[in-house]
Amino acid sequence: MAVDMDEFWVFGYGSLMWNPGFRFEEKSTARAFGYRRSLCVHSWVHRGTQQRPGLVLGLDYGGSCIGTAFRVPGGEKADVVDYLRERELVTQVYRERTMPVQLADGRRVPALAYVVDRGHAQYAGALSAAEAAETVATASGKSGQNSEYVLNTLAHLREMGIRDQWLEDVVARLTATTAPRVLPDAQRTL
């Protein structure tokens, strides 16, 4: 299937998938190869502080990532790029990249995406699910609890039919450590 090289696509892997904030003409499930969705960005404002950073999503190297691609009307490209730069490049922890993504119908299209800058001070690195859950469990910022962000993200991914095993493992560990403890009957009476 031929691709119109004048088309402008945007690839989302986190909140952009369900809250793009811009008009689009077409929306498709898409896969980016060579990158994965990861809680690899320290949040110093919205979901944590510099003293107790939270974690938010980044598109990091390795594996592949299922997300959403949006085809933007041609005349709105400049406005959408300006909007995305204001939204995504606040602290410069992401780098703007054009990368090939494969749409659900098999087409491969170039798409604008934001990839984590591994040299940035906010890059958390490749954390284990246990390390990520431990960080998320105690962090909070001006937009609320870090755990709310992670639980909401996973809920939206599930609604969209997207499985993310690593993020599911983080949430399982997070809910296990934050769930109220139920005492056996014998221990409830003193």
mmCIF file of N, CA and C in Angstrom, residues 60-113:
data_model
loop_
_atom_site.group_PDB
_atom_site.id
_atom_site.type_symbol
_atom_site.label_atom_id
_atom_site.label_comp_id
_atom_site.label_asym_id
_atom_site.label_seq_id
_atom_site.Cartn_x
_atom_site.Cartn_y
_atom_site.Cartn_z
ATOM 1 N N ASP A 60 11.618 4.436 25.391
ATOM 2 C CA ASP A 60 13.037 4.142 25.572
ATOM 3 C C ASP A 60 13.477 3.100 24.551
ATOM 4 N N TYR A 61 14.771 2.992 24.343
ATOM 5 C CA TYR A 61 15.323 2.062 23.361
ATOM 6 C C TYR A 61 15.118 0.610 23.770
ATOM 7 N N GLY A 62 14.857 -0.233 22.773
ATOM 8 C CA GLY A 62 14.751 -1.672 22.975
ATOM 9 C C GLY A 62 13.334 -2.186 22.807
ATOM 10 N N GLY A 63 13.198 -3.315 22.150
ATOM 11 C CA GLY A 63 11.893 -3.957 22.010
ATOM 12 C C GLY A 63 11.013 -3.276 20.986
ATOM 13 N N SER A 64 9.705 -3.275 21.275
ATOM 14 C CA SER A 64 8.748 -2.578 20.418
ATOM 15 C C SER A 64 7.612 -2.075 21.291
ATOM 16 N N CYS A 65 6.856 -1.139 20.759
ATOM 17 C CA CYS A 65 5.798 -0.510 21.533
ATOM 18 C C CYS A 65 4.545 -0.377 20.684
ATOM 19 N N ILE A 66 3.437 -0.876 21.200
ATOM 20 C CA ILE A 66 2.152 -0.666 20.555
ATOM 21 C C ILE A 66 1.554 0.613 21.128
ATOM 22 N N GLY A 67 1.185 1.499 20.234
ATOM 23 C CA GLY A 67 0.584 2.764 20.625
ATOM 24 C C GLY A 67 -0.475 3.159 19.626
ATOM 25 N N THR A 68 -0.654 4.459 19.466
ATOM 26 C CA THR A 68 -1.643 4.994 18.542
ATOM 27 C C THR A 68 -0.985 6.021 17.645
ATOM 28 N N ALA A 69 -1.279 5.917 16.341
ATOM 29 C CA ALA A 69 -0.802 6.906 15.377
ATOM 30 C C ALA A 69 -1.992 7.743 14.923
ATOM 31 N N PHE A 70 -1.749 9.047 14.811
ATOM 32 C CA PHE A 70 -2.776 9.997 14.395
ATOM 33 C C PHE A 70 -2.313 10.696 13.120
ATOM 34 N N ARG A 71 -3.175 10.708 12.108
ATOM 35 C CA ARG A 71 -2.875 11.475 10.896
ATOM 36 C C ARG A 71 -3.510 12.843 11.050
ATOM 37 N N VAL A 72 -2.669 13.855 11.002
ATOM 38 C CA VAL A 72 -3.068 15.241 11.243
ATOM 39 C C VAL A 72 -3.389 15.909 9.906
ATOM 40 N N PRO A 73 -4.437 16.735 9.863
ATOM 41 C CA PRO A 73 -4.718 17.480 8.625
ATOM 42 C C PRO A 73 -3.500 18.290 8.209
ATOM 43 N N GLY A 74 -3.189 18.261 6.920
ATOM 44 C CA GLY A 74 -1.989 18.908 6.391
ATOM 45 C C GLY A 74 -1.802 20.343 6.813
ATOM 46 N N GLY A 75 -2.857 21.130 6.781
ATOM 47 C CA GLY A 75 -2.757 22.535 7.127
ATOM 48 C C GLY A 75 -2.561 22.800 8.605
ATOM 49 N N GLU A 76 -2.651 21.776 9.437
ATOM 50 C CA GLU A 76 -2.537 21.955 10.887
ATOM 51 C C GLU A 76 -1.223 21.436 11.461
ATOM 52 N N LYS A 77 -0.329 20.979 10.595
ATOM 53 C CA LYS A 77 0.938 20.395 11.052
ATOM 54 C C LYS A 77 1.703 21.345 11.963
ATOM 55 N N ALA A 78 1.908 22.579 11.545
ATOM 56 C CA ALA A 78 2.717 23.528 12.330
ATOM 57 C C ALA A 78 2.097 23.773 13.703
ATOM 58 N N ASP A 79 0.771 23.923 13.758
ATOM 59 C CA ASP A 79 0.096 24.147 15.041
ATOM 60 C C ASP A 79 0.222 22.930 15.953
ATOM 61 N N VAL A 80 0.097 21.726 15.383
ATOM 62 C CA VAL A 80 0.201 20.506 16.182
ATOM 63 C C VAL A 80 1.626 20.328 16.703
ATOM 64 N N VAL A 81 2.617 20.586 15.880
ATOM 65 C CA VAL A 81 4.013 20.481 16.328
ATOM 66 C C VAL A 81 4.271 21.484 17.451
ATOM 67 N N ASP A 82 3.797 22.708 17.304
ATOM 68 C CA ASP A 82 3.966 23.711 18.371
ATOM 69 C C ASP A 82 3.315 23.231 19.668
ATOM 70 N N TYR A 83 2.095 22.714 19.561
ATOM 71 C CA TYR A 83 1.369 22.206 20.733
ATOM 72 C C TYR A 83 2.152 21.069 21.402
ATOM 73 N N LEU A 84 2.623 20.117 20.593
ATOM 74 C CA LEU A 84 3.344 18.965 21.147
ATOM 75 C C LEU A 84 4.666 19.381 21.795
ATOM 76 N N ARG A 85 5.340 20.333 21.206
ATOM 77 C CA ARG A 85 6.598 20.811 21.803
ATOM 78 C C ARG A 85 6.340 21.462 23.158
ATOM 79 N N GLU A 86 5.261 22.215 23.243
ATOM 80 C CA GLU A 86 4.920 22.852 24.520
ATOM 81 C C GLU A 86 4.536 21.787 25.555
ATOM 82 N N ARG A 87 3.860 20.761 25.123
ATOM 83 C CA ARG A 87 3.391 19.693 26.020
ATOM 84 C C ARG A 87 4.521 18.752 26.438
ATOM 85 N N GLU A 88 5.357 18.362 25.495
ATOM 86 C CA GLU A 88 6.324 17.288 25.729
ATOM 87 C C GLU A 88 7.747 17.756 26.063
ATOM 88 N N LEU A 89 8.108 18.958 25.692
ATOM 89 C CA LEU A 89 9.507 19.383 25.826
ATOM 90 C C LEU A 89 9.725 20.395 26.942
ATOM 91 N N VAL A 90 8.885 20.371 27.951
ATOM 92 C CA VAL A 90 8.966 21.336 29.050
ATOM 93 C C VAL A 90 10.341 21.316 29.704
ATOM 94 N N THR A 91 10.855 20.142 30.030
ATOM 95 C CA THR A 91 12.168 20.050 30.683
ATOM 96 C C THR A 91 13.231 19.451 29.762
ATOM 97 N N GLN A 92 12.876 19.242 28.502
ATOM 98 C CA GLN A 92 13.802 18.698 27.496
ATOM 99 C C GLN A 92 14.243 17.268 27.791
ATOM 100 N N VAL A 93 13.447 16.504 28.554
ATOM 101 C CA VAL A 93 13.797 15.115 28.843
ATOM 102 C C VAL A 93 13.490 14.199 27.639
ATOM 103 N N TYR A 94 12.703 14.715 26.697
ATOM 104 C CA TYR A 94 12.396 13.946 25.484
ATOM 105 C C TYR A 94 13.072 14.601 24.287
ATOM 106 N N ARG A 95 13.364 13.773 23.293
ATOM 107 C CA ARG A 95 13.892 14.263 22.023
ATOM 108 C C ARG A 95 12.852 13.998 20.952
ATOM 109 N N GLU A 96 12.639 14.982 20.134
ATOM 110 C CA GLU A 96 11.682 14.857 19.033
ATOM 111 C C GLU A 96 12.323 14.047 17.913
ATOM 112 N N ARG A 97 11.621 13.011 17.464
ATOM 113 C CA ARG A 97 12.138 12.129 16.411
ATOM 114 C C ARG A 97 11.021 11.808 15.419
ATOM 115 N N THR A 98 11.415 11.611 14.177
ATOM 116 C CA THR A 98 10.500 11.029 13.202
ATOM 117 C C THR A 98 10.967 9.597 13.008
ATOM 118 N N MET A 99 10.039 8.666 13.203
ATOM 119 C CA MET A 99 10.394 7.253 13.121
ATOM 120 C C MET A 99 9.331 6.494 12.334
ATOM 121 N N PRO A 100 9.698 5.394 11.726
ATOM 122 C CA PRO A 100 8.686 4.598 11.033
ATOM 123 C C PRO A 100 7.839 3.829 12.052
ATOM 124 N N VAL A 101 6.536 3.815 11.809
ATOM 125 C CA VAL A 101 5.631 2.989 12.611
ATOM 126 C C VAL A 101 4.785 2.167 11.648
ATOM 127 N N GLN A 102 4.377 1.003 12.120
ATOM 128 C CA GLN A 102 3.521 0.147 11.298
ATOM 129 C C GLN A 102 2.092 0.245 11.813
ATOM 130 N N LEU A 103 1.187 0.659 10.933
ATOM 131 C CA LEU A 103 -0.223 0.786 11.286
ATOM 132 C C LEU A 103 -0.896 -0.581 11.288
ATOM 133 N N ALA A 104 -2.054 -0.666 11.890
ATOM 134 C CA ALA A 104 -2.782 -1.931 12.002
ATOM 135 C C ALA A 104 -3.084 -2.557 10.640
ATOM 136 N N ASP A 105 -3.258 -1.728 9.603
ATOM 137 C CA ASP A 105 -3.560 -2.265 8.271
ATOM 138 C C ASP A 105 -2.302 -2.656 7.488
ATOM 139 N N GLY A 106 -1.129 -2.564 8.120
ATOM 140 C CA GLY A 106 0.118 -2.977 7.483
ATOM 141 C C GLY A 106 0.933 -1.843 6.887
ATOM 142 N N ARG A 107 0.334 -0.670 6.711
ATOM 143 C CA ARG A 107 1.103 0.453 6.167
ATOM 144 C C ARG A 107 2.209 0.847 7.135
ATOM 145 N N ARG A 108 3.337 1.256 6.557
ATOM 146 C CA ARG A 108 4.428 1.836 7.346
ATOM 147 C C ARG A 108 4.470 3.316 7.010
ATOM 148 N N VAL A 109 4.404 4.142 8.055
ATOM 149 C CA VAL A 109 4.395 5.588 7.849
ATOM 150 C C VAL A 109 5.413 6.238 8.783
ATOM 151 N N PRO A 110 5.994 7.363 8.367
ATOM 152 C CA PRO A 110 6.855 8.109 9.290
ATOM 153 C C PRO A 110 5.964 8.863 10.274
ATOM 154 N N ALA A 111 6.343 8.855 11.550
ATOM 155 C CA ALA A 111 5.537 9.525 12.571
ATOM 156 C C ALA A 111 6.438 10.290 13.526
ATOM 157 N N LEU A 112 5.939 11.431 13.951
ATOM 158 C CA LEU A 112 6.630 12.226 14.959
ATOM 159 C C LEU A 112 6.401 11.568 16.314
ATOM 160 N N ALA A 113 7.466 11.412 17.083
ATOM 161 C CA ALA A 113 7.360 10.805 18.410
ATOM 162 C C ALA A 113 8.372 11.475 19.334
#
